[in-house]
mmCIF file of N, CA and C in Angstrom:
data_model
loop_
_atom_site.group_PDB
_atom_site.id
_atom_site.type_symbol
_atom_site.label_atom_id
_atom_site.label_comp_id
_atom_site.label_asym_id
_atom_site.label_seq_id
_atom_site.Cartn_x
_atom_site.Cartn_y
_atom_site.Cartn_z
ATOM 1 N N TYR E 13 9.026 13.647 6.282
ATOM 2 C CA TYR E 13 10.286 13.806 7.067
ATOM 3 C C TYR E 13 10.682 11.904 7.732
ATOM 4 N N LYS E 14 9.263 11.570 7.949
ATOM 5 C CA LYS E 14 8.736 10.329 8.778
ATOM 6 C C LYS E 14 9.288 9.022 8.530
ATOM 7 N N ASP E 15 10.115 8.706 7.193
ATOM 8 C CA ASP E 15 10.957 7.675 6.652
ATOM 9 C C ASP E 15 12.545 8.060 7.067
ATOM 10 N N MET E 16 13.096 9.687 7.118
ATOM 11 C CA MET E 16 14.514 9.306 7.848
ATOM 12 C C MET E 16 14.356 9.215 9.279
ATOM 13 N N VAL E 17 13.519 9.496 10.191
ATOM 14 C CA VAL E 17 12.930 9.342 11.880
ATOM 15 C C VAL E 17 12.862 7.848 10.961
ATOM 16 N N SER E 18 12.639 6.912 10.348
ATOM 17 C CA SER E 18 12.577 5.113 10.705
ATOM 18 C C SER E 18 13.899 4.032 10.405
ATOM 19 N N VAL E 19 14.034 5.326 9.926
ATOM 20 C CA VAL E 19 16.129 4.600 9.516
ATOM 21 C C VAL E 19 17.047 5.543 10.145
ATOM 22 N N ALA E 20 16.264 6.498 10.704
ATOM 23 C CA ALA E 20 17.670 7.430 11.815
ATOM 24 C C ALA E 20 18.094 6.388 12.762
ATOM 25 N N ASP E 21 19.668 6.880 13.577
ATOM 26 C CA ASP E 21 19.554 6.145 14.934
ATOM 27 C C ASP E 21 19.458 7.099 16.535
ATOM 28 N N LYS E 22 19.491 6.830 17.219
ATOM 29 C CA LYS E 22 18.607 7.786 18.423
ATOM 30 C C LYS E 22 19.631 8.632 18.559
ATOM 31 N N ARG E 23 20.829 9.160 17.555
ATOM 32 C CA ARG E 23 20.910 10.573 17.472
ATOM 33 C C ARG E 23 20.817 10.471 16.324
ATOM 34 N N ASN E 24 19.887 10.620 15.989
ATOM 35 C CA ASN E 24 19.601 10.725 14.484
ATOM 36 C C ASN E 24 20.550 11.441 13.588
ATOM 37 N N ILE E 25 21.141 10.783 13.198
ATOM 38 C CA ILE E 25 21.661 10.207 12.410
ATOM 39 C C ILE E 25 21.896 9.076 11.222
ATOM 40 N N LEU E 26 21.620 9.707 10.327
ATOM 41 C CA LEU E 26 21.799 8.483 8.817
ATOM 42 C C LEU E 26 22.896 8.203 8.063
ATOM 43 N N THR E 27 23.843 7.161 8.570
ATOM 44 C CA THR E 27 24.640 7.011 8.172
ATOM 45 C C THR E 27 24.407 5.684 6.665
ATOM 46 N N LYS E 28 25.691 5.664 6.074
ATOM 47 C CA LYS E 28 25.435 5.203 4.209
ATOM 48 C C LYS E 28 24.527 4.074 4.932
ATOM 49 N N ASP E 29 24.457 3.262 5.299
ATOM 50 C CA ASP E 29 24.005 2.139 5.524
ATOM 51 C C ASP E 29 22.168 2.426 5.487
ATOM 52 N N ALA E 30 21.904 3.653 5.706
ATOM 53 C CA ALA E 30 20.728 4.122 6.869
ATOM 54 C C ALA E 30 20.031 4.811 5.278
ATOM 55 N N TYR E 31 21.063 5.429 4.815
ATOM 56 C CA TYR E 31 20.855 5.780 3.702
ATOM 57 C C TYR E 31 20.874 5.475 2.629
ATOM 58 N N PHE E 32 20.637 3.942 2.589
ATOM 59 C CA PHE E 32 20.578 2.917 1.152
ATOM 60 C C PHE E 32 19.243 2.827 0.999
ATOM 61 N N PHE E 33 18.971 2.326 3.698
ATOM 62 C CA PHE E 33 16.929 2.150 3.676
ATOM 63 C C PHE E 33 16.273 2.884 3.739
ATOM 64 N N PHE E 34 16.580 5.038 3.574
ATOM 65 C CA PHE E 34 16.288 5.644 3.554
ATOM 66 C C PHE E 34 15.362 5.438 2.028
ATOM 67 N N SER E 35 17.155 5.835 0.666
ATOM 68 C CA SER E 35 16.766 5.977 -0.547
ATOM 69 C C SER E 35 16.010 3.774 -1.038
ATOM 70 N N ASP E 36 16.302 3.337 -0.169
ATOM 71 C CA ASP E 36 15.303 1.819 -0.690
ATOM 72 C C ASP E 36 13.850 2.243 -1.086
ATOM 73 N N ILE E 37 13.070 2.657 0.401
ATOM 74 C CA ILE E 37 11.182 3.555 0.745
ATOM 75 C C ILE E 37 11.189 4.509 -0.225
ATOM 76 N N MET E 38 12.008 5.324 -0.253
ATOM 77 C CA MET E 38 12.129 6.610 -1.257
ATOM 78 C C MET E 38 11.756 6.245 -2.758
ATOM 79 N N SER E 39 12.803 4.881 -3.455
ATOM 80 C CA SER E 39 11.968 4.639 -4.794
ATOM 81 C C SER E 39 11.030 2.770 -4.086
ATOM 82 N N ASN E 40 10.323 3.294 -3.495
ATOM 83 C CA ASN E 40 9.614 2.218 -3.388
ATOM 84 C C ASN E 40 9.998 0.193 -3.936
ATOM 85 N N GLN E 41 11.305 0.857 -3.068
ATOM 86 C CA GLN E 41 12.193 -0.229 -2.976
ATOM 87 C C GLN E 41 12.483 -1.028 -4.045
ATOM 88 N N TRP E 42 12.448 -0.297 -5.151
ATOM 89 C CA TRP E 42 12.956 -0.555 -6.327
ATOM 90 C C TRP E 42 14.213 -1.541 -6.297
ATOM 91 N N PHE E 43 15.098 -0.678 -4.792
ATOM 92 C CA PHE E 43 16.917 -1.151 -4.647
ATOM 93 C C PHE E 43 16.611 -2.498 -4.909
ATOM 94 N N SER E 44 15.721 -2.982 -3.641
ATOM 95 C CA SER E 44 16.339 -4.416 -3.634
ATOM 96 C C SER E 44 15.351 -4.630 -4.547
ATOM 97 N N ASP E 45 14.317 -4.508 -4.443
ATOM 98 C CA ASP E 45 13.739 -5.790 -5.385
ATOM 99 C C ASP E 45 14.360 -5.712 -6.870
ATOM 100 N N ASN E 46 15.063 -4.883 -6.779
ATOM 101 C CA ASN E 46 16.647 -5.032 -8.151
ATOM 102 C C ASN E 46 18.197 -5.666 -7.615
ATOM 103 N N ASP E 47 18.330 -6.307 -6.511
ATOM 104 C CA ASP E 47 19.195 -6.768 -6.073
ATOM 105 C C ASP E 47 20.076 -5.501 -5.674
ATOM 106 N N ILE E 48 19.454 -4.806 -4.856
ATOM 107 C CA ILE E 48 20.338 -3.528 -4.613
ATOM 108 C C ILE E 48 20.442 -3.775 -2.930
ATOM 109 N N TYR E 49 21.275 -4.611 -2.205
ATOM 110 C CA TYR E 49 20.735 -4.177 -0.842
ATOM 111 C C TYR E 49 21.910 -3.542 0.602
ATOM 112 N N GLY E 50 22.011 -2.805 -0.292
ATOM 113 C CA GLY E 50 23.084 -2.357 0.289
ATOM 114 C C GLY E 50 23.575 -0.747 0.133
ATOM 115 N N TYR E 51 24.754 0.155 0.813
ATOM 116 C CA TYR E 51 25.723 1.703 0.230
ATOM 117 C C TYR E 51 25.892 1.065 -0.419
ATOM 118 N N THR E 52 27.130 -0.231 -1.025
ATOM 119 C CA THR E 52 28.018 -0.373 -1.330
ATOM 120 C C THR E 52 27.693 -0.563 -3.088
ATOM 121 N N ASP E 53 26.547 -1.501 -3.016
ATOM 122 C CA ASP E 53 25.471 -1.459 -4.353
ATOM 123 C C ASP E 53 24.613 -0.609 -4.940
ATOM 124 N N LEU E 54 24.745 0.156 -4.279
ATOM 125 C CA LEU E 54 24.108 1.200 -4.574
ATOM 126 C C LEU E 54 24.448 2.029 -6.213
ATOM 127 N N PRO E 55 23.863 2.749 -6.584
ATOM 128 C CA PRO E 55 24.766 3.154 -8.296
ATOM 129 C C PRO E 55 25.675 4.157 -7.908
ATOM 130 N N PHE E 56 26.330 4.922 -8.572
ATOM 131 C CA PHE E 56 27.351 6.058 -8.516
ATOM 132 C C PHE E 56 26.880 7.184 -7.775
ATOM 133 N N ASP E 57 25.749 7.463 -8.848
ATOM 134 C CA ASP E 57 25.317 8.492 -8.563
ATOM 135 C C ASP E 57 24.422 9.147 -7.239
ATOM 136 N N MET E 58 23.629 7.140 -6.887
ATOM 137 C CA MET E 58 22.934 7.252 -4.926
ATOM 138 C C MET E 58 24.342 7.733 -4.343
ATOM 139 N N LYS E 59 25.410 6.900 -4.120
ATOM 140 C CA LYS E 59 26.222 8.025 -3.218
ATOM 141 C C LYS E 59 26.990 9.113 -3.246
ATOM 142 N N PHE E 60 26.388 9.655 -4.802
ATOM 143 C CA PHE E 60 27.477 10.463 -4.908
ATOM 144 C C PHE E 60 26.692 11.487 -4.506
ATOM 145 N N ALA E 61 25.646 11.382 -4.271
ATOM 146 C CA ALA E 61 24.561 12.384 -3.424
ATOM 147 C C ALA E 61 24.533 12.018 -2.263
ATOM 148 N N PHE E 62 24.685 11.252 -2.024
ATOM 149 C CA PHE E 62 24.929 10.168 0.042
ATOM 150 C C PHE E 62 25.847 12.263 0.684
ATOM 151 N N ILE E 63 27.575 11.420 -0.814
ATOM 152 C CA ILE E 63 28.856 12.188 -0.264
ATOM 153 C C ILE E 63 28.470 13.252 -0.515
ATOM 154 N N THR E 64 27.397 14.349 -0.889
ATOM 155 C CA THR E 64 27.193 15.375 -1.691
ATOM 156 C C THR E 64 26.853 15.421 0.229
ATOM 157 N N LEU E 65 25.965 15.284 0.126
ATOM 158 C CA LEU E 65 24.800 16.043 0.909
ATOM 159 C C LEU E 65 25.618 15.379 2.063
ATOM 160 N N ALA E 66 26.744 15.258 2.816
ATOM 161 C CA ALA E 66 27.253 15.033 4.334
ATOM 162 C C ALA E 66 27.605 15.957 4.256
ATOM 163 N N CYS E 67 28.771 16.380 2.611
ATOM 164 C CA CYS E 67 29.766 17.161 2.955
ATOM 165 C C CYS E 67 29.056 18.690 3.713
ATOM 166 N N GLN E 68 28.004 19.109 3.624
ATOM 167 C CA GLN E 68 26.673 19.699 4.092
ATOM 168 C C GLN E 68 26.888 20.141 5.585
ATOM 169 N N CYS E 69 28.254 19.480 5.879
ATOM 170 C CA CYS E 69 28.081 19.313 7.251
ATOM 171 C C CYS E 69 29.062 20.576 8.022
ATOM 172 N N LYS E 70 29.598 20.751 6.717
ATOM 173 C CA LYS E 70 30.686 22.340 6.683
ATOM 174 C C LYS E 70 30.306 22.784 6.822
ATOM 175 N N ASN E 71 28.520 23.766 6.158
ATOM 176 C CA ASN E 71 27.846 24.602 6.100
ATOM 177 C C ASN E 71 26.956 24.857 8.240
ATOM 178 N N LEU E 72 27.069 23.029 8.581
ATOM 179 C CA LEU E 72 26.569 23.300 9.788
ATOM 180 C C LEU E 72 26.904 23.408 11.084
ATOM 181 N N GLY E 73 28.393 23.598 10.675
ATOM 182 C CA GLY E 73 29.205 23.755 11.791
ATOM 183 C C GLY E 73 29.970 22.501 12.450
ATOM 184 N N GLY E 74 30.053 22.084 11.368
ATOM 185 C CA GLY E 74 31.593 20.403 11.075
ATOM 186 C C GLY E 74 32.647 20.878 10.938
ATOM 187 N N GLY E 75 34.193 20.453 11.210
ATOM 188 C CA GLY E 75 34.629 20.600 10.983
ATOM 189 C C GLY E 75 35.205 20.136 9.474
ATOM 190 N N GLU E 76 36.797 20.336 8.788
ATOM 191 C CA GLU E 76 36.465 21.001 7.675
ATOM 192 C C GLU E 76 36.660 19.135 7.425
ATOM 193 N N ASN E 77 37.259 17.702 8.471
ATOM 194 C CA ASN E 77 36.895 16.786 7.229
ATOM 195 C C ASN E 77 35.786 16.112 7.526
ATOM 196 N N CYS E 78 34.687 16.727 8.578
ATOM 197 C CA CYS E 78 33.218 15.934 8.615
ATOM 198 C C CYS E 78 32.555 14.976 7.586
ATOM 199 N N CYS E 79 33.439 15.323 7.064
ATOM 200 C CA CYS E 79 32.425 13.594 6.084
ATOM 201 C C CYS E 79 32.986 12.893 5.073
ATOM 202 N N GLN E 80 35.043 12.834 5.334
ATOM 203 C CA GLN E 80 35.741 12.238 4.949
ATOM 204 C C GLN E 80 35.432 11.215 5.803
ATOM 205 N N ASN E 81 35.914 9.679 4.837
ATOM 206 C CA ASN E 81 35.478 8.361 5.385
ATOM 207 C C ASN E 81 34.457 8.123 6.920
ATOM 208 N N ASP E 82 34.683 7.371 7.648
ATOM 209 C CA ASP E 82 33.671 6.855 8.324
ATOM 210 C C ASP E 82 33.200 8.388 8.860
ATOM 211 N N ARG E 83 33.224 9.135 8.641
ATOM 212 C CA ARG E 83 32.505 10.519 9.008
ATOM 213 C C ARG E 83 31.343 10.778 8.649
ATOM 214 N N ALA E 84 31.257 10.734 7.483
ATOM 215 C CA ALA E 84 30.406 10.548 6.278
ATOM 216 C C ALA E 84 29.098 10.439 7.245
ATOM 217 N N GLN E 85 28.148 11.550 6.692
ATOM 218 C CA GLN E 85 26.624 10.747 7.596
ATOM 219 C C GLN E 85 26.023 12.096 7.560
ATOM 220 N N LEU E 86 24.531 11.747 8.088
ATOM 221 C CA LEU E 86 23.292 13.478 7.355
ATOM 222 C C LEU E 86 23.318 13.046 9.470
ATOM 223 N N ASN E 87 22.386 14.526 9.208
ATOM 224 C CA ASN E 87 22.625 14.924 10.612
ATOM 225 C C ASN E 87 21.160 15.036 10.688
ATOM 226 N N VAL E 88 20.138 14.025 10.600
ATOM 227 C CA VAL E 88 18.612 14.316 10.542
ATOM 228 C C VAL E 88 17.813 14.808 11.805
ATOM 229 N N ASP E 89 19.255 15.311 12.645
ATOM 230 C CA ASP E 89 18.031 16.506 13.355
ATOM 231 C C ASP E 89 16.549 16.627 12.958
ATOM 232 N N GLY E 90 15.326 17.439 14.602
ATOM 233 C CA GLY E 90 13.920 18.426 13.321
ATOM 234 C C GLY E 90 13.622 16.864 12.507
ATOM 235 N N ALA E 91 13.588 15.695 12.052
ATOM 236 C CA ALA E 91 12.844 15.197 10.994
ATOM 237 C C ALA E 91 11.822 14.612 11.568
ATOM 238 N N ASN E 92 12.318 14.523 13.122
ATOM 239 C CA ASN E 92 11.363 14.254 14.319
ATOM 240 C C ASN E 92 10.012 14.909 14.505
ATOM 241 N N GLY E 93 9.989 16.014 14.242
ATOM 242 C CA GLY E 93 9.555 17.709 14.597
ATOM 243 C C GLY E 93 10.081 18.392 15.648
ATOM 244 N N LYS E 94 11.258 18.013 16.213
ATOM 245 C CA LYS E 94 11.081 18.676 16.720
ATOM 246 C C LYS E 94 12.107 20.098 16.395
ATOM 247 N N GLU E 95 12.070 21.878 16.691
ATOM 248 C CA GLU E 95 11.959 22.909 16.211
ATOM 249 C C GLU E 95 14.070 22.768 16.000
ATOM 250 N N VAL E 96 13.434 23.243 14.244
ATOM 251 C CA VAL E 96 15.321 22.977 14.515
ATOM 252 C C VAL E 96 15.410 24.469 14.205
ATOM 253 N N SER E 97 16.717 25.368 13.143
ATOM 254 C CA SER E 97 17.310 26.145 12.266
ATOM 255 C C SER E 97 17.061 26.221 11.239
ATOM 256 N N GLN E 98 16.173 27.193 10.525
ATOM 257 C CA GLN E 98 16.080 26.726 9.513
ATOM 258 C C GLN E 98 16.516 26.619 8.325
ATOM 259 N N ALA E 99 18.219 26.725 8.562
ATOM 260 C CA ALA E 99 18.945 25.823 7.770
ATOM 261 C C ALA E 99 19.275 24.265 7.985
ATOM 262 N N GLN E 100 19.553 23.889 8.838
ATOM 263 C CA GLN E 100 18.920 22.733 9.169
ATOM 264 C C GLN E 100 17.659 21.900 8.618
ATOM 265 N N THR E 101 16.007 22.911 8.856
ATOM 266 C CA THR E 101 15.149 22.403 8.370
ATOM 267 C C THR E 101 15.971 22.641 6.323
ATOM 268 N N ASP E 102 16.428 23.662 6.192
ATOM 269 C CA ASP E 102 16.736 23.515 4.831
ATOM 270 C C ASP E 102 17.252 22.141 3.774
ATOM 271 N N TYR E 103 18.856 21.427 5.401
ATOM 272 C CA TYR E 103 19.012 20.467 5.100
ATOM 273 C C TYR E 103 18.377 19.467 4.765
ATOM 274 N N LEU E 104 16.786 18.962 5.537
ATOM 275 C CA LEU E 104 16.864 18.338 6.272
ATOM 276 C C LEU E 104 15.718 18.200 3.795
ATOM 277 N N ASN E 105 15.153 19.517 3.698
ATOM 278 C CA ASN E 105 14.917 19.780 3.212
ATOM 279 C C ASN E 105 15.256 19.284 1.202
ATOM 280 N N ASP E 106 16.864 19.519 1.424
ATOM 281 C CA ASP E 106 17.880 19.489 0.698
ATOM 282 C C ASP E 106 18.211 17.592 0.700
ATOM 283 N N ILE E 107 17.519 16.866 1.433
ATOM 284 C CA ILE E 107 18.232 15.741 1.919
ATOM 285 C C ILE E 107 17.066 14.924 1.073
ATOM 286 N N CYS E 108 15.419 15.153 1.459
ATOM 287 C CA CYS E 108 14.545 15.152 0.277
ATOM 288 C C CYS E 108 14.651 14.787 -1.020
ATOM 289 N N SER E 109 15.069 16.116 -1.429
ATOM 290 C CA SER E 109 14.129 16.697 -3.104
ATOM 291 C C SER E 109 16.236 15.943 -3.481
ATOM 292 N N LEU E 110 17.377 16.054 -2.751
ATOM 293 C CA LEU E 110 18.000 15.303 -3.462
ATOM 294 C C LEU E 110 18.245 14.149 -3.882
ATOM 295 N N THR E 111 17.607 13.425 -3.107
ATOM 296 C CA THR E 111 17.151 11.416 -2.700
ATOM 297 C C THR E 111 16.240 11.329 -4.057
ATOM 298 N N TYR E 112 14.935 12.296 -3.859
ATOM 299 C CA TYR E 112 14.430 12.204 -4.945
ATOM 300 C C TYR E 112 14.902 11.708 -6.566
ATOM 301 N N SER E 113 15.113 13.554 -6.751
ATOM 302 C CA SER E 113 15.577 13.843 -8.069
ATOM 303 C C SER E 113 17.314 13.025 -8.362
ATOM 304 N N THR E 114 17.933 11.863 -7.638
ATOM 305 C CA THR E 114 19.029 11.047 -8.288
ATOM 306 C C THR E 114 17.966 10.161 -8.157
ATOM 307 N N ILE E 115 16.413 9.816 -7.421
ATOM 308 C CA ILE E 115 16.521 8.441 -8.073
ATOM 309 C C ILE E 115 16.268 7.854 -9.439
ATOM 310 N N GLY E 116 15.452 9.931 -9.751
ATOM 311 C CA GLY E 116 14.739 9.994 -10.813
ATOM 312 C C GLY E 116 13.375 9.237 -11.029
ATOM 313 N N SER E 117 12.257 8.809 -12.348
ATOM 314 C CA SER E 117 11.906 7.986 -12.495
ATOM 315 C C SER E 117 10.951 7.113 -12.933
ATOM 316 N N ASP E 118 11.676 6.886 -12.932
ATOM 317 C CA ASP E 118 11.864 5.632 -13.033
ATOM 318 C C ASP E 118 12.221 4.424 -12.666
#
């Protein structure tokens, strides 16, 4: 989870831009090495993964429109070691696993 913490803001939030940095770290800088320098440049699959993860906010107590437009973000509370609910821990694991699987092994 340390990579999440390194790019999250003070509220433990990953914005779209922070998700790009997180993804770039997880890809061993493959994105930036291939002239992809921000969220808008990410491949469709990576953007879809972010929105899919962001829309889990509904299951974590967010409102019906919690993942629309500028409200799309990932709450990484607990990534810093703070005790959180099992649902939040599962969400952190989902962020890692979906991001990793979407990046792939290439």
